[in-house]
PDB file of C-alpha atoms in Angstrom:
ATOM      1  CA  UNK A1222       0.000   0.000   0.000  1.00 43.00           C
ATOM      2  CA  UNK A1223       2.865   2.555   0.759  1.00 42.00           C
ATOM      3  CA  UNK A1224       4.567   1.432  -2.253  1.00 45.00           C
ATOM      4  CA  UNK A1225       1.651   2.595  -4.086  1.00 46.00           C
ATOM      5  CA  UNK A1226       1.194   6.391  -2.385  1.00 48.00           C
ATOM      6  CA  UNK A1227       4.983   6.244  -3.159  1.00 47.00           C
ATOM      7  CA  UNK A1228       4.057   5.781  -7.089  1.00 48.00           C
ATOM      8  CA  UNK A1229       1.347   7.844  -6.999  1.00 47.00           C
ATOM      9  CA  UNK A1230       3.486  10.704  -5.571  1.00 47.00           C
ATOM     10  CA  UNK A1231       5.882  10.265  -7.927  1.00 45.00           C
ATOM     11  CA  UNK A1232       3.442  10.108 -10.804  1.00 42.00           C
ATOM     12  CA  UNK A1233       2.049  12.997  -9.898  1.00 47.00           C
ATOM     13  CA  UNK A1234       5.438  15.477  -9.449  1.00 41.00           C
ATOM     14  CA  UNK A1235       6.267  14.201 -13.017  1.00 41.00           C
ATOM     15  CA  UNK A1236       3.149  15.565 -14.606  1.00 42.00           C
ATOM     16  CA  UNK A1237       3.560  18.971 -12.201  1.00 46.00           C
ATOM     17  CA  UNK A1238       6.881  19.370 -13.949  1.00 39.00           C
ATOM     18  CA  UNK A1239       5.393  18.450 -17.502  1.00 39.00           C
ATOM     19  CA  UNK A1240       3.137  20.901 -16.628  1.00 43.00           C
ATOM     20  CA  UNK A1241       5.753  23.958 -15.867  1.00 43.00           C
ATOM     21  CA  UNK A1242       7.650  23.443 -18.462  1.00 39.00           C
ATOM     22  CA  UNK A1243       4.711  23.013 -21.232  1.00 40.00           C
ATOM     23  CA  UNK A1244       3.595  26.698 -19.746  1.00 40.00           C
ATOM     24  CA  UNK A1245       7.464  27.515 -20.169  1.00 43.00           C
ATOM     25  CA  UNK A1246       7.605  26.647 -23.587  1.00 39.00           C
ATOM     26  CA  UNK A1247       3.785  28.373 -24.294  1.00 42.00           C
ATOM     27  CA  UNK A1248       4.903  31.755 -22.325  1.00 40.00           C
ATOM     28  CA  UNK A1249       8.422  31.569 -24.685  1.00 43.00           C
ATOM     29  CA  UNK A1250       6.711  30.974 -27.847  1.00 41.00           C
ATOM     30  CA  UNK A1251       4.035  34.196 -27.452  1.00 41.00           C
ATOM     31  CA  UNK A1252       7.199  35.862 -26.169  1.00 46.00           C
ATOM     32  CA  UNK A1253       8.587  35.335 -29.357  1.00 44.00           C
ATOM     33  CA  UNK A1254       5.306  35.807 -31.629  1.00 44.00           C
ATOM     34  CA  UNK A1255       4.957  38.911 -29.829  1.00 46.00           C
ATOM     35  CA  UNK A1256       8.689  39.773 -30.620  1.00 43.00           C
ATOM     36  CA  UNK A1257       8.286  39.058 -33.905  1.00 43.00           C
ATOM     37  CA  UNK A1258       5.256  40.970 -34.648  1.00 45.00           C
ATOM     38  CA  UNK A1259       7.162  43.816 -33.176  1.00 45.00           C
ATOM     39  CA  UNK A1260       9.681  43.926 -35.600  1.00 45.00           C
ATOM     40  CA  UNK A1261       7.799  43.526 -38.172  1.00 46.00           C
ATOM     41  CA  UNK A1262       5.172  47.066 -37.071  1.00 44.00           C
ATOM     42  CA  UNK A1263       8.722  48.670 -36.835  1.00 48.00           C
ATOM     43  CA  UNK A1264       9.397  46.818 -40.406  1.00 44.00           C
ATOM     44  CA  UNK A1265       6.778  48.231 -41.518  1.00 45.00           C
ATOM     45  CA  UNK A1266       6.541  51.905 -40.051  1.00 43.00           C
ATOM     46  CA  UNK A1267      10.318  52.437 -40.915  1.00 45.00           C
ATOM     47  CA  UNK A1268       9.057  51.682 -44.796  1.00 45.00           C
ATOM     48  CA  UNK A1269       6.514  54.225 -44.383  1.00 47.00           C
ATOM     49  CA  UNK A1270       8.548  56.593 -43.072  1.00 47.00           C
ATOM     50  CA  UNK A1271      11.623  56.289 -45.690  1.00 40.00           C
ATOM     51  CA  UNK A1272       9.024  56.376 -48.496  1.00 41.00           C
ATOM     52  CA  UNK A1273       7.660  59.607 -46.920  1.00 45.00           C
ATOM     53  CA  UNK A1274      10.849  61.121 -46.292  1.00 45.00           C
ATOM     54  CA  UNK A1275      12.000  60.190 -50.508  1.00 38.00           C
ATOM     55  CA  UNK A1276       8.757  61.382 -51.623  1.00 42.00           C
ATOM     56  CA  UNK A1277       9.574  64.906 -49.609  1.00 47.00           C
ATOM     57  CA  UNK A1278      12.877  64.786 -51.049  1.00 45.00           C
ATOM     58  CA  UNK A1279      11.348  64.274 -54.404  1.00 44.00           C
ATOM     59  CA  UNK A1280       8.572  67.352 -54.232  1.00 40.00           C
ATOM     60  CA  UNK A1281      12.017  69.525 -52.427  1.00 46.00           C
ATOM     61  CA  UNK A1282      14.161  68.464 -55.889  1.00 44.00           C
ATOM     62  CA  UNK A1283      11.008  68.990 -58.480  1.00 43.00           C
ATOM     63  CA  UNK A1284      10.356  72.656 -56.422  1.00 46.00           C
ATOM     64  CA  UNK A1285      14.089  73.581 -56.216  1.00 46.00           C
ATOM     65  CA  UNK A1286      14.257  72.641 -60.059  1.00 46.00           C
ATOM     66  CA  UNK A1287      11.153  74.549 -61.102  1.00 48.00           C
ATOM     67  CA  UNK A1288      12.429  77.463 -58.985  1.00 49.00           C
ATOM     68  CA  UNK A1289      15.791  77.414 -60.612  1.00 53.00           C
ATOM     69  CA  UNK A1290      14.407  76.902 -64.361  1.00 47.00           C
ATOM     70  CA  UNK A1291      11.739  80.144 -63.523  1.00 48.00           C
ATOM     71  CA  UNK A1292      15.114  81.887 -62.497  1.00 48.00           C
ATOM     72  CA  UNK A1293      16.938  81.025 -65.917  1.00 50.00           C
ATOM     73  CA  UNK A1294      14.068  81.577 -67.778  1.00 49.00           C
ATOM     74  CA  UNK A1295      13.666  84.963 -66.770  1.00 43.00           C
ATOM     75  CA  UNK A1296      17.103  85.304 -67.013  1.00 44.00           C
ATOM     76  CA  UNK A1297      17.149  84.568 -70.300  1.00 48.00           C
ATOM     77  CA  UNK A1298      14.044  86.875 -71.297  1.00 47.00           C
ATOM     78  CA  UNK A1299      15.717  89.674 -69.513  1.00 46.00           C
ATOM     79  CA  UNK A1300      18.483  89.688 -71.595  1.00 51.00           C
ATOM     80  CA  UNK A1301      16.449  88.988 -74.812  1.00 55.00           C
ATOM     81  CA  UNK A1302      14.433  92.307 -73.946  1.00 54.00           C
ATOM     82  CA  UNK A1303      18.024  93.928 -73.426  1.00 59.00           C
ATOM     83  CA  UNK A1304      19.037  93.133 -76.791  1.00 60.00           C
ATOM     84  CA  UNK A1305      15.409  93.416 -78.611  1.00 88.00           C
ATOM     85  CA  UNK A1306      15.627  97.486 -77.179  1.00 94.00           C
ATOM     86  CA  UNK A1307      19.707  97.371 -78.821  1.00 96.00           C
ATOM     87  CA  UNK A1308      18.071  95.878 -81.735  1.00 95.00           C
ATOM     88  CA  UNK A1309      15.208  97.853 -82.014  1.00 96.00           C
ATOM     89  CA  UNK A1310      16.611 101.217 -81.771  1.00 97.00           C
ATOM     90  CA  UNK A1311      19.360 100.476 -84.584  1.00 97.00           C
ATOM     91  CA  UNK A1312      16.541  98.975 -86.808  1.00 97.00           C
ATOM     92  CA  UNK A1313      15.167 103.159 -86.780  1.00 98.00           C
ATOM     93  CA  UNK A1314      18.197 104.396 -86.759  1.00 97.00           C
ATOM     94  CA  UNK A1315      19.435 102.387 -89.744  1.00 97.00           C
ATOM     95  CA  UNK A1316      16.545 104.065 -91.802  1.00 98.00           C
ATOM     96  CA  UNK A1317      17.188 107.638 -90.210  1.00 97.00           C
ATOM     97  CA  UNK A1318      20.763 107.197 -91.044  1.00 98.00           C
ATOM     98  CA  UNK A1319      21.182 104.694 -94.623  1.00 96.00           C
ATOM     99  CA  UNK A1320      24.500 103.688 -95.303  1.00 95.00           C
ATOM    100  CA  UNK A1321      26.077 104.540 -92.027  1.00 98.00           C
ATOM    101  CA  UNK A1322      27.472 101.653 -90.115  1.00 97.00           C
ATOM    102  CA  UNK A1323      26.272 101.327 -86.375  1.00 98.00           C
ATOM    103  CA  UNK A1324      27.290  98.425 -83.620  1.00 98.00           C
ATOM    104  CA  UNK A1325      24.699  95.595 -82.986  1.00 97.00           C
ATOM    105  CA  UNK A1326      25.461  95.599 -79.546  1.00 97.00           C
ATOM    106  CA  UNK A1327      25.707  98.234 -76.665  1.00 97.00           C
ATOM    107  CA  UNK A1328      28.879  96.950 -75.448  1.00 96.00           C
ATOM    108  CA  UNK A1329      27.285  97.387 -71.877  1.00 95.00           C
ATOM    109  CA  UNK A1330      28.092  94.979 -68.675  1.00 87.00           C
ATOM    110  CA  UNK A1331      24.547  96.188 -67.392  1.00 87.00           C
ATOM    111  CA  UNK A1332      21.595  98.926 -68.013  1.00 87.00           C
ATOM    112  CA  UNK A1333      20.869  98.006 -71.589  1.00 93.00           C
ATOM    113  CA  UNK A1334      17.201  97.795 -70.229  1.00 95.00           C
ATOM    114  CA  UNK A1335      17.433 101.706 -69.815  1.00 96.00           C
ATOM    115  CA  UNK A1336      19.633 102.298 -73.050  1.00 97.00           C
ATOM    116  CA  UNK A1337      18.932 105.397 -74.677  1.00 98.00           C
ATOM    117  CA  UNK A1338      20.168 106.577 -78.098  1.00 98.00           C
ATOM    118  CA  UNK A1339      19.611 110.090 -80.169  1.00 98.00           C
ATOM    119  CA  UNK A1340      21.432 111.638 -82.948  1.00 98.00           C
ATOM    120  CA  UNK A1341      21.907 114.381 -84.891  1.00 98.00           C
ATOM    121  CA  UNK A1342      22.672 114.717 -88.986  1.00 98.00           C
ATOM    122  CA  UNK A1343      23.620 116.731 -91.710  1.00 97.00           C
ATOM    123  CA  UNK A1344      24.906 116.754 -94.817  1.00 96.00           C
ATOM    124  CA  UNK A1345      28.478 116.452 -93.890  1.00 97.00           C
ATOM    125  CA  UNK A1346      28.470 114.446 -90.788  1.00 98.00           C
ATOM    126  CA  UNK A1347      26.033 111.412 -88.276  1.00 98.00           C
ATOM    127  CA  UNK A1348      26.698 111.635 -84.965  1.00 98.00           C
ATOM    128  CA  UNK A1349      24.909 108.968 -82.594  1.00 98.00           C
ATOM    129  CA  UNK A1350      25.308 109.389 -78.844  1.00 98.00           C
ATOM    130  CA  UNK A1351      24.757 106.339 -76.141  1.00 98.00           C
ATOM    131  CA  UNK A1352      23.592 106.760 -72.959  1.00 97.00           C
ATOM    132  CA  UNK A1353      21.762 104.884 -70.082  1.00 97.00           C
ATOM    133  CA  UNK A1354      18.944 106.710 -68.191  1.00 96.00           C
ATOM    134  CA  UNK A1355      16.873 106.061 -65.349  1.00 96.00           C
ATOM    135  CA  UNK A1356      13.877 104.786 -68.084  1.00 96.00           C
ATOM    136  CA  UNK A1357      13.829 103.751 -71.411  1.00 97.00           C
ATOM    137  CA  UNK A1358      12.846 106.391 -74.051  1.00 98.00           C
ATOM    138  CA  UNK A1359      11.644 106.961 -77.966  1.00 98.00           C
ATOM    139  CA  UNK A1360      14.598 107.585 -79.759  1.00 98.00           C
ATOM    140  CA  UNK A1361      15.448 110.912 -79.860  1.00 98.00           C
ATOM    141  CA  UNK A1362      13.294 111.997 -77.120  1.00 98.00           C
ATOM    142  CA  UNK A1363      13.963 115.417 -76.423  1.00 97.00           C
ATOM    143  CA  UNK A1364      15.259 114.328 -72.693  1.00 98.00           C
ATOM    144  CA  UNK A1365      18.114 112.028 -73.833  1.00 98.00           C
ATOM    145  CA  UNK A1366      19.814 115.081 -74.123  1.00 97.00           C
ATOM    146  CA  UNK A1367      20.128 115.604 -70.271  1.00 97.00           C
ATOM    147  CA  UNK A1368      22.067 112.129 -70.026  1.00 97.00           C
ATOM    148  CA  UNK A1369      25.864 111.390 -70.206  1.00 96.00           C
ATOM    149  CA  UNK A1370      26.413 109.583 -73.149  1.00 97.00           C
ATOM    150  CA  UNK A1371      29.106 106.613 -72.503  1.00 97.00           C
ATOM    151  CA  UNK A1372      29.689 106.227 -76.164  1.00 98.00           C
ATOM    152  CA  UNK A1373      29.842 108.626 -79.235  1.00 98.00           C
ATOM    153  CA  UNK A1374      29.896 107.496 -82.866  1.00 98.00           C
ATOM    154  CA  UNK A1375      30.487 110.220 -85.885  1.00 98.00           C
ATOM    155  CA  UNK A1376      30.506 109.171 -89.407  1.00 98.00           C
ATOM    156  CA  UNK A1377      32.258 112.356 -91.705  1.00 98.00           C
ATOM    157  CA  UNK A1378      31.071 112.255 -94.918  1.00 97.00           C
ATOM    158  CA  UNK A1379      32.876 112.682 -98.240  1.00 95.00           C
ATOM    159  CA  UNK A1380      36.352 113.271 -96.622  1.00 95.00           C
ATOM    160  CA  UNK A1381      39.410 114.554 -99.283  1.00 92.00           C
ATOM    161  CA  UNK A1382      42.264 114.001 -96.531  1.00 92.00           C
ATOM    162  CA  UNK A1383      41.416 110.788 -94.236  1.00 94.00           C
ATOM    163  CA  UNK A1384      45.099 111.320 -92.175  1.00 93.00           C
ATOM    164  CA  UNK A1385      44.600 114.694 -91.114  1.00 89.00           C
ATOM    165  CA  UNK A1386      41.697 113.314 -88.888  1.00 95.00           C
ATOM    166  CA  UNK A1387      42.746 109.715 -88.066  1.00 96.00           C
ATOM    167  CA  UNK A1388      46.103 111.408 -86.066  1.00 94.00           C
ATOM    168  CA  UNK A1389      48.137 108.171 -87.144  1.00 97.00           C
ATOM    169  CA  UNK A1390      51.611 107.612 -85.440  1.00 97.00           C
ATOM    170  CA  UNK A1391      54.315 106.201 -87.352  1.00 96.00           C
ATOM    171  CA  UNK A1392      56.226 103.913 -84.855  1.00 95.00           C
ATOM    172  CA  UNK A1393      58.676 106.001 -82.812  1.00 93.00           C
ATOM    173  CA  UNK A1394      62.605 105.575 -83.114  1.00 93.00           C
ATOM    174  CA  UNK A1395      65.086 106.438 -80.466  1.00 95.00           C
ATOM    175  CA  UNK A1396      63.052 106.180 -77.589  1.00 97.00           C
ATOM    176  CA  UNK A1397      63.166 103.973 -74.524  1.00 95.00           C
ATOM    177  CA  UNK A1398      61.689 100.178 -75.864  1.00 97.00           C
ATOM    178  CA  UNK A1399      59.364  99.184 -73.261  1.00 97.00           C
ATOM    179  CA  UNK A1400      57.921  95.652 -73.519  1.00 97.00           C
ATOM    180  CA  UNK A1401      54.468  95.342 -73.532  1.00 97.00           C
ATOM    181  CA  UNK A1402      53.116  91.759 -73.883  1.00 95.00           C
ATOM    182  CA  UNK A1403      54.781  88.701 -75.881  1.00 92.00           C
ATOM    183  CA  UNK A1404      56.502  90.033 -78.558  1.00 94.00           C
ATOM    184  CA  UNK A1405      55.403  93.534 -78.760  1.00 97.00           C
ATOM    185  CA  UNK A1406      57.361  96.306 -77.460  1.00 97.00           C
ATOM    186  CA  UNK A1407      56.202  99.906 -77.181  1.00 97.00           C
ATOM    187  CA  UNK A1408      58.064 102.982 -77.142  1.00 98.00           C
ATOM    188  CA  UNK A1409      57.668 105.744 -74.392  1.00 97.00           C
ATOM    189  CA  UNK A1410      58.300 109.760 -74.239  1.00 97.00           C
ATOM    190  CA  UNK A1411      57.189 112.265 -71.451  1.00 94.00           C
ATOM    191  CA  UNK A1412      55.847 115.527 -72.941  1.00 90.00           C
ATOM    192  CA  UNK A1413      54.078 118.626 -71.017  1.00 89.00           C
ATOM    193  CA  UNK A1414      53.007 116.773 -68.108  1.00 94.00           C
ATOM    194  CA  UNK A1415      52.295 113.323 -69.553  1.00 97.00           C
ATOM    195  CA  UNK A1416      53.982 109.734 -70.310  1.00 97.00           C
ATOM    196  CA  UNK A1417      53.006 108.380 -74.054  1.00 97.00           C
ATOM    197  CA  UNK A1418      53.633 104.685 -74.946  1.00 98.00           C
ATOM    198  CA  UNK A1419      52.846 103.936 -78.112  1.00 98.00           C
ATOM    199  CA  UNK A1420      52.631 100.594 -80.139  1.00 98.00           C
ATOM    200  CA  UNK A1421      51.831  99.892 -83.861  1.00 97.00           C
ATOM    201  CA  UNK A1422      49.650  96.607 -85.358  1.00 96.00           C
ATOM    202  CA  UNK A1423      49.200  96.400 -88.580  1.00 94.00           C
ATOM    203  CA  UNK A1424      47.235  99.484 -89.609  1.00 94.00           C
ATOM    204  CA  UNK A1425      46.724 100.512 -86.599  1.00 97.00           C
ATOM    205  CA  UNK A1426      48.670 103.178 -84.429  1.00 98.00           C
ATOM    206  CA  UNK A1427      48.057 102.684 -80.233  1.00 98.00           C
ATOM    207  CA  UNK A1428      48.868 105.864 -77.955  1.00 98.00           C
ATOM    208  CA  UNK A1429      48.639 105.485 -74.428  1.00 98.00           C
ATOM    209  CA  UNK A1430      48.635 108.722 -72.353  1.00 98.00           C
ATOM    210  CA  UNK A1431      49.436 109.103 -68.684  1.00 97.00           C
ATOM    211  CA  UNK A1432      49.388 112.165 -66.725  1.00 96.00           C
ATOM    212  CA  UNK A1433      52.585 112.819 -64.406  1.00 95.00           C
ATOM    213  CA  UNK A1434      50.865 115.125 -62.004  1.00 93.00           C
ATOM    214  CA  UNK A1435      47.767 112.257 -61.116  1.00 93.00           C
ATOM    215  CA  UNK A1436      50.772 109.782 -61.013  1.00 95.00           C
ATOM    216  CA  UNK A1437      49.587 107.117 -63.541  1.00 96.00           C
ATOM    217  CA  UNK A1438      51.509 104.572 -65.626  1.00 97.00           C
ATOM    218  CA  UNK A1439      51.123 103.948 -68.960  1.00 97.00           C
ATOM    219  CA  UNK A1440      51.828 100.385 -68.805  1.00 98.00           C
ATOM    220  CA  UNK A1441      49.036  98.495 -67.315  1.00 97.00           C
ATOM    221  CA  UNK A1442      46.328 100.568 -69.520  1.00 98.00           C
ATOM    222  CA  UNK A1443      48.793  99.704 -72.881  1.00 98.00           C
ATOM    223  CA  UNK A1444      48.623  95.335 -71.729  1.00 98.00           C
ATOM    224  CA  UNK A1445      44.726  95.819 -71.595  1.00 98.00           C
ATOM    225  CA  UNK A1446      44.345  97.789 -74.837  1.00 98.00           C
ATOM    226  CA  UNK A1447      46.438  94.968 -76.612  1.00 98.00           C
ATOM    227  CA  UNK A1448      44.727  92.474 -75.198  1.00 98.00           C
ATOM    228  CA  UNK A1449      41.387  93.741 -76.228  1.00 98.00           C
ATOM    229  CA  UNK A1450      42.646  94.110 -79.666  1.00 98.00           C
ATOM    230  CA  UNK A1451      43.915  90.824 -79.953  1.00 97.00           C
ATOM    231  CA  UNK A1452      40.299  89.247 -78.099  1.00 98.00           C
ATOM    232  CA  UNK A1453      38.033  91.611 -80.970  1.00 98.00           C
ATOM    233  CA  UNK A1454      39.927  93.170 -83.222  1.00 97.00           C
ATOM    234  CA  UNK A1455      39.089  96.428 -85.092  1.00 97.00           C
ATOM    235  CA  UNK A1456      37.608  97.781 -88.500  1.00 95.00           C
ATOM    236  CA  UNK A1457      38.435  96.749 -91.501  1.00 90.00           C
ATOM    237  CA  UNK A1458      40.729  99.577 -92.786  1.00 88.00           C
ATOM    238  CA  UNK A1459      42.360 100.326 -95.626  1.00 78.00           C
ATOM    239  CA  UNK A1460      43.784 103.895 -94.737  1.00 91.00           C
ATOM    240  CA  UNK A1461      46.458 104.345 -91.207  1.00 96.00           C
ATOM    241  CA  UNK A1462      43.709 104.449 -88.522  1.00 98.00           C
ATOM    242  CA  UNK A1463      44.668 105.339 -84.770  1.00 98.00           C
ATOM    243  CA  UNK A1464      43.290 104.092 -80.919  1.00 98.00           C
ATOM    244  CA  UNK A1465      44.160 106.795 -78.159  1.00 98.00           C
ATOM    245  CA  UNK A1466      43.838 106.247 -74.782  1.00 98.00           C
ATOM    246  CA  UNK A1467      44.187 108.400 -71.872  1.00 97.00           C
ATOM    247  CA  UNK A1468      44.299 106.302 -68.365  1.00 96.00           C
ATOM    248  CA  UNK A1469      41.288 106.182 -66.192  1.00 89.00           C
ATOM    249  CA  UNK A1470      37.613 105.675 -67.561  1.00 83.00           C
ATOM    250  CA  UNK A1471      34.411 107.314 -65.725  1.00 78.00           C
ATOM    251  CA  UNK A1472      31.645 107.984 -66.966  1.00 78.00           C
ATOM    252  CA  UNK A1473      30.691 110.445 -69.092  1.00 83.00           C
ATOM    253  CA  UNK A1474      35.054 110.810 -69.829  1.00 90.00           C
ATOM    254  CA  UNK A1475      34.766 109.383 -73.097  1.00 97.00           C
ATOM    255  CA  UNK A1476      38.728 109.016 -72.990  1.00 97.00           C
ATOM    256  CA  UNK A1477      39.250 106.041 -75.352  1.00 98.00           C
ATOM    257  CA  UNK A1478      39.079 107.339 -79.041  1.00 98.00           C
ATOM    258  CA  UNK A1479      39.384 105.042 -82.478  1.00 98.00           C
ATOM    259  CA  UNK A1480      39.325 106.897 -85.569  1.00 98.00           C
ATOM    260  CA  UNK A1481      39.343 105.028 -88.975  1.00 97.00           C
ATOM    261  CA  UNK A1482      38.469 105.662 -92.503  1.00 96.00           C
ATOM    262  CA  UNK A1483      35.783 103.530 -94.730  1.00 95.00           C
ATOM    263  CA  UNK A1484      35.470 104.589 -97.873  1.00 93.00           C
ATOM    264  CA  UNK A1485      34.868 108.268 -98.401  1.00 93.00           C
ATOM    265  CA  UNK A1486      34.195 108.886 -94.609  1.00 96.00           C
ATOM    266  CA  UNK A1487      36.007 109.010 -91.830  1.00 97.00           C
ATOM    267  CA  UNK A1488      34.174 106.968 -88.057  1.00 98.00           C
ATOM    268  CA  UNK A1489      35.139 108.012 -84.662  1.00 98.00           C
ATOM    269  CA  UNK A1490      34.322 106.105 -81.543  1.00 98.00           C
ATOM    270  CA  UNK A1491      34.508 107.711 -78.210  1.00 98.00           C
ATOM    271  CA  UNK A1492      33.720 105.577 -74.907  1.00 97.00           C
ATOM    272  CA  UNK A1493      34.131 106.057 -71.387  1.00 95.00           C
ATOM    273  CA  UNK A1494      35.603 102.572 -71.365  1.00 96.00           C
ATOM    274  CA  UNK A1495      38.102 101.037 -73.652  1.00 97.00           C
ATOM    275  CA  UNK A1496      36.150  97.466 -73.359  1.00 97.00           C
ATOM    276  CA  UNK A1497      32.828  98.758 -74.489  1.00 97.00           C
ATOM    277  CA  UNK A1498      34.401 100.469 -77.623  1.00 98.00           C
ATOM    278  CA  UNK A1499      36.110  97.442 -78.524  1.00 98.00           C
ATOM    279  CA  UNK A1500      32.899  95.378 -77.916  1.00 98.00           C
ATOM    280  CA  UNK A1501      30.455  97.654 -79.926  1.00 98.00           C
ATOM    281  CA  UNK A1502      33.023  97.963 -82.835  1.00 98.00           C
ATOM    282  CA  UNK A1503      33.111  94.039 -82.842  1.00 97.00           C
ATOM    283  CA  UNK A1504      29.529  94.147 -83.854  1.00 97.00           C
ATOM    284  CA  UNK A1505      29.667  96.975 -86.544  1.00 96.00           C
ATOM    285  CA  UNK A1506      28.093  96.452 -89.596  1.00 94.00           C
TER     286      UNK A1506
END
């Protein structure tokens, strides 16, 4: 009989433990199922959230691209209208003036939206003055007047002696050589107050003047001028034509002057700077 409680006791601890360590196993398993379904809600809401945060990216390029094509584009129109007015004006002027040559371009860096051009004409010279005002007017407008023009262009018509207005230097002899880019030298002399360095190309006679008593050099302003010729060029001549340049350009100065002949008549260009003459003769025609 005691051998049988014995059994039965023993019977019954085994199933306790079976028991335990079924509920073990059960409480493990949902541990794990939970776990599982964790990682996959974070799975999930980390897909969300990188889709959200490419599709933000994606609406931040497309806006920064549209905003960036609306600034080229008007840009671009800006600087059509800039030319159109260019354009325009020479279109009248062309029938106002017939057979005189006049630039394409303004040979401005800005305020061609404001360029302004009147002129005057008779039967033995064209003159055409530049300027920029605070608002773009007819051409001619009486007002135009009142403005600084930074360029002047005069035609003289039916010339008998081309040289005695062109002021062409034959190149200089006896004089110190200064080198002035590559190999082109220039010559210098002081006179009344001044420094001149001249150089010759071609056709074409180059006088740069300094003055003493402001302290300028010659030099620098001769490397430029030389430059610019040899980035545009200048007229097609025929006759000795001239470029004179005194140092320093503000406006309204008009202290770069090319003179040339075409034909019968003689063109001057005056500019308050040397770049802008050299860029509206490019484009004369």
């Amino acid at each position: 009989m005691k051998k049988n409680r014995k059994n039965l006791a023993l019977l019954l601890l085994a199933a306790s433990l079976l028991a335990g360590c079924a509920g073990q196993s059960n409480s493990q398993s949902s541990q794990s199922s939970q776990a599982k379904s964790e990682k996959k809600a974070e799975s999930k809401a980390s897909s969300k959230s990188a889709a959200k945060s490419v599709a933000g990216s994606a609406v931040s390029s497309t806006k920064s691209s549209s905003s960036q094509a609306s600034s080229k584009s008007a840009a671009s129109s800006s600087q059509r209208a800039d030319a159109n007015r260019m354009g325009t004006l020479t279109s009248q002027l062309r029938v106002k003036l017939p057979g005189m040559l006049l630039p394409a371009a303004d040979g401005l860096g800005r305020g061609s939206s404001n360029l302004n051009i009147r002129y005057t004409s008779s039967s033995s010279q064209n003159v055409v003055y530049y300027s920029v005002g605070n608002s773009p007017l007819a051409l001619n407008d009486s007002r135009i007047a009142s403005e600084k023009p930074y360029a002047v262009l005069t035609e003289k018509k039916n010339v008998a002696d081309a040289s005695s207005l062109i002021n062409y230097q034959e190149p200089k002899t006896g004089l110190p050589a200064v080198k002035i880019a590559g190999n082109v030298t220039g010559t210098e002399e002081g006179a009344a107050g001044s420094t001149y360095l001249q150089f010759n190309q071609g056709q074409w006679s180059f006088v740069v003047r300094a003055s003493n008593v402001q302290g300028q050099k010659p030099l620098p302003t001769a490397k430029k001028l030389l430059a610019l010729y040899q980035q545009y060029g200048l007229p097609d001549t025929a006759a000795k034509s001239s470029v004179q340049v005194d140092v320093g350009e503000s406006l309204g100065s008009l202290n770069t002057v090319i003179t040339w002949a075409k034909g019968s008549s003689v063109y001057q260009l005056k500019a308050h700077s040397t770049e802008t003459a050299f860029k509206m003769l490019k484009s004369l025609n």
